[in-house]
CSV table of C-alpha atoms in Angstrom, one decimal:
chain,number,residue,atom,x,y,z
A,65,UNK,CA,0.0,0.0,0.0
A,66,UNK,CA,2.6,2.4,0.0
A,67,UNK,CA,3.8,2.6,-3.8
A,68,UNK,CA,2.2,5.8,-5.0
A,69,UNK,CA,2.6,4.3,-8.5
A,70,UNK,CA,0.7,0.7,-8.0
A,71,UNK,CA,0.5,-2.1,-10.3
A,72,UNK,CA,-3.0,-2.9,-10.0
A,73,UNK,CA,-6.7,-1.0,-9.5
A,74,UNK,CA,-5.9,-2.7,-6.0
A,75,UNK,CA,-7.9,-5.6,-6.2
A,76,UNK,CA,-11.3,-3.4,-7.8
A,77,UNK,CA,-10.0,-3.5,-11.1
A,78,UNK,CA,-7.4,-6.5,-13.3
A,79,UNK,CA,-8.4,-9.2,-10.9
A,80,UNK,CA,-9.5,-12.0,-13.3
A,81,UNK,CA,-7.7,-14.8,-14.2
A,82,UNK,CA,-5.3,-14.6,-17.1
A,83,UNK,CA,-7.1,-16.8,-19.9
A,84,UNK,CA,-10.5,-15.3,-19.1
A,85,UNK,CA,-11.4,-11.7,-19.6
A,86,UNK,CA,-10.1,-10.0,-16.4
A,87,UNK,CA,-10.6,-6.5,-14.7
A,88,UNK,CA,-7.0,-6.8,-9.1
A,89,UNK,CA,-4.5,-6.2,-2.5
A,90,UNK,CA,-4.0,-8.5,-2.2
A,91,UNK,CA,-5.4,-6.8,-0.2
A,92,UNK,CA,-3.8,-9.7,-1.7
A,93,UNK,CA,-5.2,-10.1,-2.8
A,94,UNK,CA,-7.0,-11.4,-4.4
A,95,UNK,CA,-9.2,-10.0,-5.6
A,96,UNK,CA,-7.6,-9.3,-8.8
A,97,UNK,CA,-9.8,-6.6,-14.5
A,98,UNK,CA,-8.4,-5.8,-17.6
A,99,UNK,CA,-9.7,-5.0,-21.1
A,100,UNK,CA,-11.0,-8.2,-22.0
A,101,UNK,CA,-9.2,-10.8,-24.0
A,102,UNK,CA,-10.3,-11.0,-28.3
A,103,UNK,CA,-13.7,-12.4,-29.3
A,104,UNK,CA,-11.3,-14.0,-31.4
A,105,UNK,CA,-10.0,-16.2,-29.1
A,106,UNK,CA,-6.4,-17.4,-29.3
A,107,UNK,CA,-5.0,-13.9,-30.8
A,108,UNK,CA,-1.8,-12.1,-29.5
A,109,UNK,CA,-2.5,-9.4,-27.9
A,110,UNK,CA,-1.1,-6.9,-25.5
A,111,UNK,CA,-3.6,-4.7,-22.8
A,112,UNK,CA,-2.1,-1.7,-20.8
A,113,UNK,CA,-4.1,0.5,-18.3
A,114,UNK,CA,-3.6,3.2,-16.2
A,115,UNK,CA,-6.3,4.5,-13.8
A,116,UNK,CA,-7.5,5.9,-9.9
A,117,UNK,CA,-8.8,3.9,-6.8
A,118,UNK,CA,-9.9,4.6,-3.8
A,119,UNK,CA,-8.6,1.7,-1.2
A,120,UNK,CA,-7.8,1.1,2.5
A,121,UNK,CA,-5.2,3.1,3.6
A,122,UNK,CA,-3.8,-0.5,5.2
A,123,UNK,CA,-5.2,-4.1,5.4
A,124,UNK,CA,-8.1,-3.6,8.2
A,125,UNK,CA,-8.4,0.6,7.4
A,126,UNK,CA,-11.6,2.3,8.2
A,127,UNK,CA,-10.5,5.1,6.0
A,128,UNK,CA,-9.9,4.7,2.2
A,129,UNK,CA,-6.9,6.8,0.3
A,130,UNK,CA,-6.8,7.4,-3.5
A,131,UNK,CA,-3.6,6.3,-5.5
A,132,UNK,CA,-2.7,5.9,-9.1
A,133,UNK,CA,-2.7,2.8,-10.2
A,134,UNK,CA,-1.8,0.6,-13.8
A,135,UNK,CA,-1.8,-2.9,-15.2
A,136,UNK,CA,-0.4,-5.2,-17.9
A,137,UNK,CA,-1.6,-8.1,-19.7
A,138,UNK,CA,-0.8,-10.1,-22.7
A,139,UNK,CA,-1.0,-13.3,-24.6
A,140,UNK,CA,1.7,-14.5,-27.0
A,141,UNK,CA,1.3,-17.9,-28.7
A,142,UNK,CA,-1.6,-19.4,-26.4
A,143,UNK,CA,1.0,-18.0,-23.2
A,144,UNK,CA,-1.1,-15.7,-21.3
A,145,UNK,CA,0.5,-13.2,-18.4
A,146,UNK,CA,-1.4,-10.8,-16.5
A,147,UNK,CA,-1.0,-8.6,-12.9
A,148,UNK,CA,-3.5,-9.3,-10.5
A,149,UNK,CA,-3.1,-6.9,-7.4
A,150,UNK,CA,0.7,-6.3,-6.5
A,151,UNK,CA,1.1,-10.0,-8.6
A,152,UNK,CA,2.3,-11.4,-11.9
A,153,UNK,CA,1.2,-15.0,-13.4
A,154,UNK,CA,1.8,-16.4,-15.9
A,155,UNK,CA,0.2,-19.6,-17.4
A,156,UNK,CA,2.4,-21.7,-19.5
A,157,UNK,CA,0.0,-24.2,-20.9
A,158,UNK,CA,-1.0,-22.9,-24.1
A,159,UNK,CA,-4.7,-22.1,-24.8
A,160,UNK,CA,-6.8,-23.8,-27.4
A,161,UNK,CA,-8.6,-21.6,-29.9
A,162,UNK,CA,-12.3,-21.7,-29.4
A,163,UNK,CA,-15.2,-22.5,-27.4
A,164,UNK,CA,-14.5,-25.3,-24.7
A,165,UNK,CA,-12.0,-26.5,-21.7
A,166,UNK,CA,-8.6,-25.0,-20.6
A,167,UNK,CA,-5.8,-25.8,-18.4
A,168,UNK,CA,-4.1,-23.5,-16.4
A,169,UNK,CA,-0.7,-23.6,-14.6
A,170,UNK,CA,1.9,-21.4,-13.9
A,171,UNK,CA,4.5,-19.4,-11.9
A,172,UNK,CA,2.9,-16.2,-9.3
A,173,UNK,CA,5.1,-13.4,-8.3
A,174,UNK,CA,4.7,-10.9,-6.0
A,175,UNK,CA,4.8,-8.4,-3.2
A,176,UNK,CA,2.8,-7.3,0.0
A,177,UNK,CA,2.9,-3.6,0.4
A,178,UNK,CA,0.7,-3.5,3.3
A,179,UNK,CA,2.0,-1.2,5.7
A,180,UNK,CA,5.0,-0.7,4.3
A,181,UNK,CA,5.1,3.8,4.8
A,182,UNK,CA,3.6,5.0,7.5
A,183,UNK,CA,3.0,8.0,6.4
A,184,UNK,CA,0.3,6.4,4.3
A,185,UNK,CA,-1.6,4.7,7.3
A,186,UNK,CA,-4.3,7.5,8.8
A,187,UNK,CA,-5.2,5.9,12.1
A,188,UNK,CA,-2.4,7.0,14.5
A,189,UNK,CA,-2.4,4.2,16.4
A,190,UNK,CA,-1.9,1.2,13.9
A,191,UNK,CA,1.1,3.6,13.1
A,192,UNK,CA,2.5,3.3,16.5
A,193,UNK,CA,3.2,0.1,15.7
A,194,UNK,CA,6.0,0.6,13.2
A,195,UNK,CA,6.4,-0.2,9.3
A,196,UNK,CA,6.6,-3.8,8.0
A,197,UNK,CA,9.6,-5.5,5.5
A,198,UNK,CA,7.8,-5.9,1.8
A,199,UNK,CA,7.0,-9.3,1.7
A,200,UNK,CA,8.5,-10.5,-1.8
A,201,UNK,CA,5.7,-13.7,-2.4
A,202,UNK,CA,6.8,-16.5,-4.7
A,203,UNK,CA,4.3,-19.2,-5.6
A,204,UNK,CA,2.4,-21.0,-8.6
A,205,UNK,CA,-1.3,-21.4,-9.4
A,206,UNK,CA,-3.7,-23.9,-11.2
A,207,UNK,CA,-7.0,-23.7,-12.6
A,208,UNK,CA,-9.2,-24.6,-15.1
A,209,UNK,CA,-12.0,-22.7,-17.3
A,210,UNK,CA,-14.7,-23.3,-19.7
A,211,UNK,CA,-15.6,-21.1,-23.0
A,212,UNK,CA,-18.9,-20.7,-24.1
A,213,UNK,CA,-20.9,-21.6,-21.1
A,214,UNK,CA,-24.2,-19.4,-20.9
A,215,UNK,CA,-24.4,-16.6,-23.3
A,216,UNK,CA,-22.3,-17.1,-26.0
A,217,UNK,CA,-19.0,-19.1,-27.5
A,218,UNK,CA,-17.3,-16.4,-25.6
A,219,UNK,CA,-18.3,-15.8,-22.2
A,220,UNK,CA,-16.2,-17.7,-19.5
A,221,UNK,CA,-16.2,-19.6,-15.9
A,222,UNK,CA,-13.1,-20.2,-14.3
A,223,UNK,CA,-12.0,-22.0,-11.1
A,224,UNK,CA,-8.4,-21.5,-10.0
A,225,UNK,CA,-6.2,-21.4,-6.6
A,226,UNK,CA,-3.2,-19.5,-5.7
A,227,UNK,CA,0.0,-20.3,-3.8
A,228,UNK,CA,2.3,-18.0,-2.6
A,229,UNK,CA,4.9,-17.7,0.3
A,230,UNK,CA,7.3,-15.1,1.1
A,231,UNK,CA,11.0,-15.4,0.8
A,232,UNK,CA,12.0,-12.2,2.1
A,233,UNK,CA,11.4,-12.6,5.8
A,234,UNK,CA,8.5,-10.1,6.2
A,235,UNK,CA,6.0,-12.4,7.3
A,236,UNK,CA,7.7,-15.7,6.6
A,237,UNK,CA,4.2,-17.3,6.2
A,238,UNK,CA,1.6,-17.9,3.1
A,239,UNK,CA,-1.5,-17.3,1.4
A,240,UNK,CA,-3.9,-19.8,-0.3
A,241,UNK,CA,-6.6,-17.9,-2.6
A,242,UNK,CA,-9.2,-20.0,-4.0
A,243,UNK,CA,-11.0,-17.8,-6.8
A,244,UNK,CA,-14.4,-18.5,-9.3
A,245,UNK,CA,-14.5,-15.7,-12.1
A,246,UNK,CA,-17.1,-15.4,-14.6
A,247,UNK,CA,-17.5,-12.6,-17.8
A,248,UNK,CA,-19.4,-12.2,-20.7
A,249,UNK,CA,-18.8,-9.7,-23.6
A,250,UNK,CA,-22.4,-7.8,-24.2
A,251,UNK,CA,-21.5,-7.2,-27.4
A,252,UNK,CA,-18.4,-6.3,-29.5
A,253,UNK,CA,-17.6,-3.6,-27.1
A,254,UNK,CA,-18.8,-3.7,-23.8
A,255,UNK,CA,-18.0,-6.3,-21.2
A,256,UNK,CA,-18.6,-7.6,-17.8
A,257,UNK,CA,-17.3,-9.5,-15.5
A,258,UNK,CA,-17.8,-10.9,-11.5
A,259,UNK,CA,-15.6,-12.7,-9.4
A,260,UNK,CA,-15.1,-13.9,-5.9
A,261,UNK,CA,-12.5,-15.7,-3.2
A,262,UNK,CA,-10.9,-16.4,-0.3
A,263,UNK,CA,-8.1,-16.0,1.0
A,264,UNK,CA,-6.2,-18.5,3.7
A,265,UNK,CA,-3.7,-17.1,5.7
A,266,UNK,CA,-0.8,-18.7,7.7
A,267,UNK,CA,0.4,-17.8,11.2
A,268,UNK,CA,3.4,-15.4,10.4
A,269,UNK,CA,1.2,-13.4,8.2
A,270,UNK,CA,-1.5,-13.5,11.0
A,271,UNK,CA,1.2,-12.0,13.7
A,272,UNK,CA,2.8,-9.6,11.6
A,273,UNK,CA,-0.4,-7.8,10.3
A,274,UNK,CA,-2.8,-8.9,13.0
A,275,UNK,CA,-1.3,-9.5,15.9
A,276,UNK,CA,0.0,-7.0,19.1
A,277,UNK,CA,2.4,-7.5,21.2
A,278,UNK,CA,3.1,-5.8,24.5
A,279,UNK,CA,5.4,-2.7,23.4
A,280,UNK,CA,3.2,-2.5,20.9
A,281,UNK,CA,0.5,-2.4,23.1
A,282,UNK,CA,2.4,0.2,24.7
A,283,UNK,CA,2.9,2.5,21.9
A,284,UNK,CA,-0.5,2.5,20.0
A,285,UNK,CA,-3.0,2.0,23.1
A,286,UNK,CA,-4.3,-0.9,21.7
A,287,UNK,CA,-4.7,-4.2,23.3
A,288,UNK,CA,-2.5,-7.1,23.6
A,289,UNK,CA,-3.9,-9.7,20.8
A,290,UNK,CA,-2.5,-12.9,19.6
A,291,UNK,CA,-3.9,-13.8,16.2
A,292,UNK,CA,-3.9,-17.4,14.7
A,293,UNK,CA,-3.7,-18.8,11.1
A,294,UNK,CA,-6.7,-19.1,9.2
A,295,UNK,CA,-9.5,-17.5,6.6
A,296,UNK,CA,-8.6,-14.0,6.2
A,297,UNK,CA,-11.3,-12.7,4.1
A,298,UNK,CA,-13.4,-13.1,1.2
A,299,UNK,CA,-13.9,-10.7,-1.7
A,300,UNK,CA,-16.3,-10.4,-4.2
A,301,UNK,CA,-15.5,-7.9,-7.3
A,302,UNK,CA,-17.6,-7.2,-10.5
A,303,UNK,CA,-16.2,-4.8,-13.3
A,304,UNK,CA,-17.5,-3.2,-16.0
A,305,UNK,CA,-15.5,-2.3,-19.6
A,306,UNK,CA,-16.7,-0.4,-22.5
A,307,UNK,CA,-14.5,0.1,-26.2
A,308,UNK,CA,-14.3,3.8,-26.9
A,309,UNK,CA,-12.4,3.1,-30.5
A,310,UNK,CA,-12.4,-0.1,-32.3
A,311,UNK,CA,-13.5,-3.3,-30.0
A,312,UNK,CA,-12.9,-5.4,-27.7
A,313,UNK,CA,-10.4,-6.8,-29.6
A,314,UNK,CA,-8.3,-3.6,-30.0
A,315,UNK,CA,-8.8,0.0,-29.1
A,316,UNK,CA,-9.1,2.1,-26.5
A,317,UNK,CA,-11.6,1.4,-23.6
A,318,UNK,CA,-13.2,2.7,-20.2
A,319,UNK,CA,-12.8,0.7,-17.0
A,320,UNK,CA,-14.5,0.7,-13.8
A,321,UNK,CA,-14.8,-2.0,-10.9
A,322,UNK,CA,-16.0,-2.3,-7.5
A,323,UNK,CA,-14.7,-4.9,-4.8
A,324,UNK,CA,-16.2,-5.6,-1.3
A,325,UNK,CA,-14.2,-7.7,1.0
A,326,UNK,CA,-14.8,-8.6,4.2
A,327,UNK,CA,-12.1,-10.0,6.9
A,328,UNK,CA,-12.3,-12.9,9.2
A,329,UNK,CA,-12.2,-14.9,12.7
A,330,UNK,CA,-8.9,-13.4,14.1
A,331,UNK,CA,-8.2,-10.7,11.5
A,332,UNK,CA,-11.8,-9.2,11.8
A,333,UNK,CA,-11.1,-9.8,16.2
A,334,UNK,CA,-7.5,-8.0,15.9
A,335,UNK,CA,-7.4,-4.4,17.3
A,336,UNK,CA,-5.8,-3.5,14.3
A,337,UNK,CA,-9.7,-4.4,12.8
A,338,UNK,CA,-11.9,-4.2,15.3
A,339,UNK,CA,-10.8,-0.9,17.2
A,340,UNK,CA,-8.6,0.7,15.0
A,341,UNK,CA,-10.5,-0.3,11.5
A,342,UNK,CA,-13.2,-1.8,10.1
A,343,UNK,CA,-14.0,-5.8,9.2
A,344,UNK,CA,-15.8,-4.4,5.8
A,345,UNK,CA,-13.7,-3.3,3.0
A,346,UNK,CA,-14.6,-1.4,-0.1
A,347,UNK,CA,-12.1,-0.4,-3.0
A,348,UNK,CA,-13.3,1.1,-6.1
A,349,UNK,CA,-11.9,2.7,-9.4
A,350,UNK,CA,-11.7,3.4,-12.8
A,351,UNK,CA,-9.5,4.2,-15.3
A,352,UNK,CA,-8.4,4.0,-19.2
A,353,UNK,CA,-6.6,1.5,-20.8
A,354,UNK,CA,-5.5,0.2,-24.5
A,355,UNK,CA,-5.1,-3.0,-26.1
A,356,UNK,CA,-2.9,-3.6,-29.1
């Protein structure tokens, strides 16, 4: 959260999976869209945005902040690679051109910004409890997806889950994110698109974010609080995508999404949350973006 040049519509926007049509924290996380991939399904293509969202000014926030924000996405020969919050995948099984099943699998890199500058967190107590490392999260993912399903030979459902652990000592721990996504072109220039997951969380992430201990207690005013390992949150995110020039296919297009997440057992318990914060998180934005 403390980049003032993010690589994602935090989560509200670019949060679908890579070989469906996609508008993404992590919080995480995850969730995680772009201008929509070709009708033409199978085509290279290349998708850059750049845009404004309003999110939590930390993981837990009561109060939102606005930040610039901007994505990538691509496919090259069936290899599709996308952000999705602070996150890069990739999946290296080709796709297959037109309607039916898909395979996905593929290397996720990463980081965790959350608290990272203080300056950026509003509430004057979680900031009494000092700045966190950027987590650097390495991982994979899997899923699988079906074209043509309800509306047409190109709308698309997609089950996946994420893997990722960090490798820079910040919170030594990882997440699991389990994630459905669904979207539908409306025609050769609109598009929309819902999605929603979950997101499992190990102990070191739980202490590091979620937990007090006593001289932090001591500094902020907020309760001792142990917090466990467990579901963090779940998010649910729809988007919205119109083609200003051209089509979906290539162009310029508008962008605008709208993710509620909501935190969990211990993280919705921790001060950080429950006295400091709020369990209920809301991230919105919009932006432009261009796809060659």
């Amino acid at each position: 959260m403390s980049l003032e040049i993010r690589v994602i519509l935090s989560a509200v926007l670019f949060s679908f999976p890579l070989a469906a049509p996609a508008f993404a924290q992590d919080m995480n996380p995850p969730v995680e869209p772009a201008p929509p991939p070709p009708p033409e399904i199978g085509g290279d293509s290349f998708s850059i945005a750049i845009g404004g969202a309003s999110v939590p000014s930390y993981e837990g926030s009561n109060s939102n902040r606005v930040v610039p924000v901007g994505m990538i996405r691509g496919s090259l020969s069936g290899i599709n690679f996308s952000t999705r919050g602070t996150r890069l995948l990739v999946d290296v099984v080709p796709d297959k051109p037109g309607p039916g099943f898909d395979f996905q699998l593929g290397p996720v890199v990463g980081v965790n910004l959350d608290r990272t500058n203080l300056k950026n967190i509003r509430d004057a107590r979680v900031a009494a409890l000092g700045d966190r490392k950027t987590a650097i999260e390495l991982g994979g993912y899997i899923g699988i997806g079906k074209t043509g399903v309800i509306t047409s030979d190109y709308d698309k459902l997609t089950a996946s889950v994420s893997y990722v652990h960090d490798v820079n000592n910040a919170h030594k721990s990882y997440l699991v994110t389990p994630q459905i996504d669904y979207g539908t072109p409306l025609s050769h220039k609109a598009y929309i698109g819902v999605s929603a997951n979950a997101v499992y969380a190990g102990g070191g992430y739980a202490r590091t974010y979620f937990s007090v201990d006593a001289p932090g207690s001591l500094a902020s005013t907020l309760p001792v609080y142990s917090a466990g390992k467990g579901w963090k949150s779940y998010s649910l995110t729809g988007l919205a995508t119109y083609s200003l020039t051209g089509d979906l296919t290539h162009g310029l297009a508008i962008i605008a999404g709208l993710s509620y997440s909501r935190l969990l057992g211990d993280f919705a318990e921790s001060p950080v949350t429950r006295i400091a914060g709020d369990r209920n998180q809301l991230l919105f934005g919009a932006g432009m973006g261009y796809t060659f």
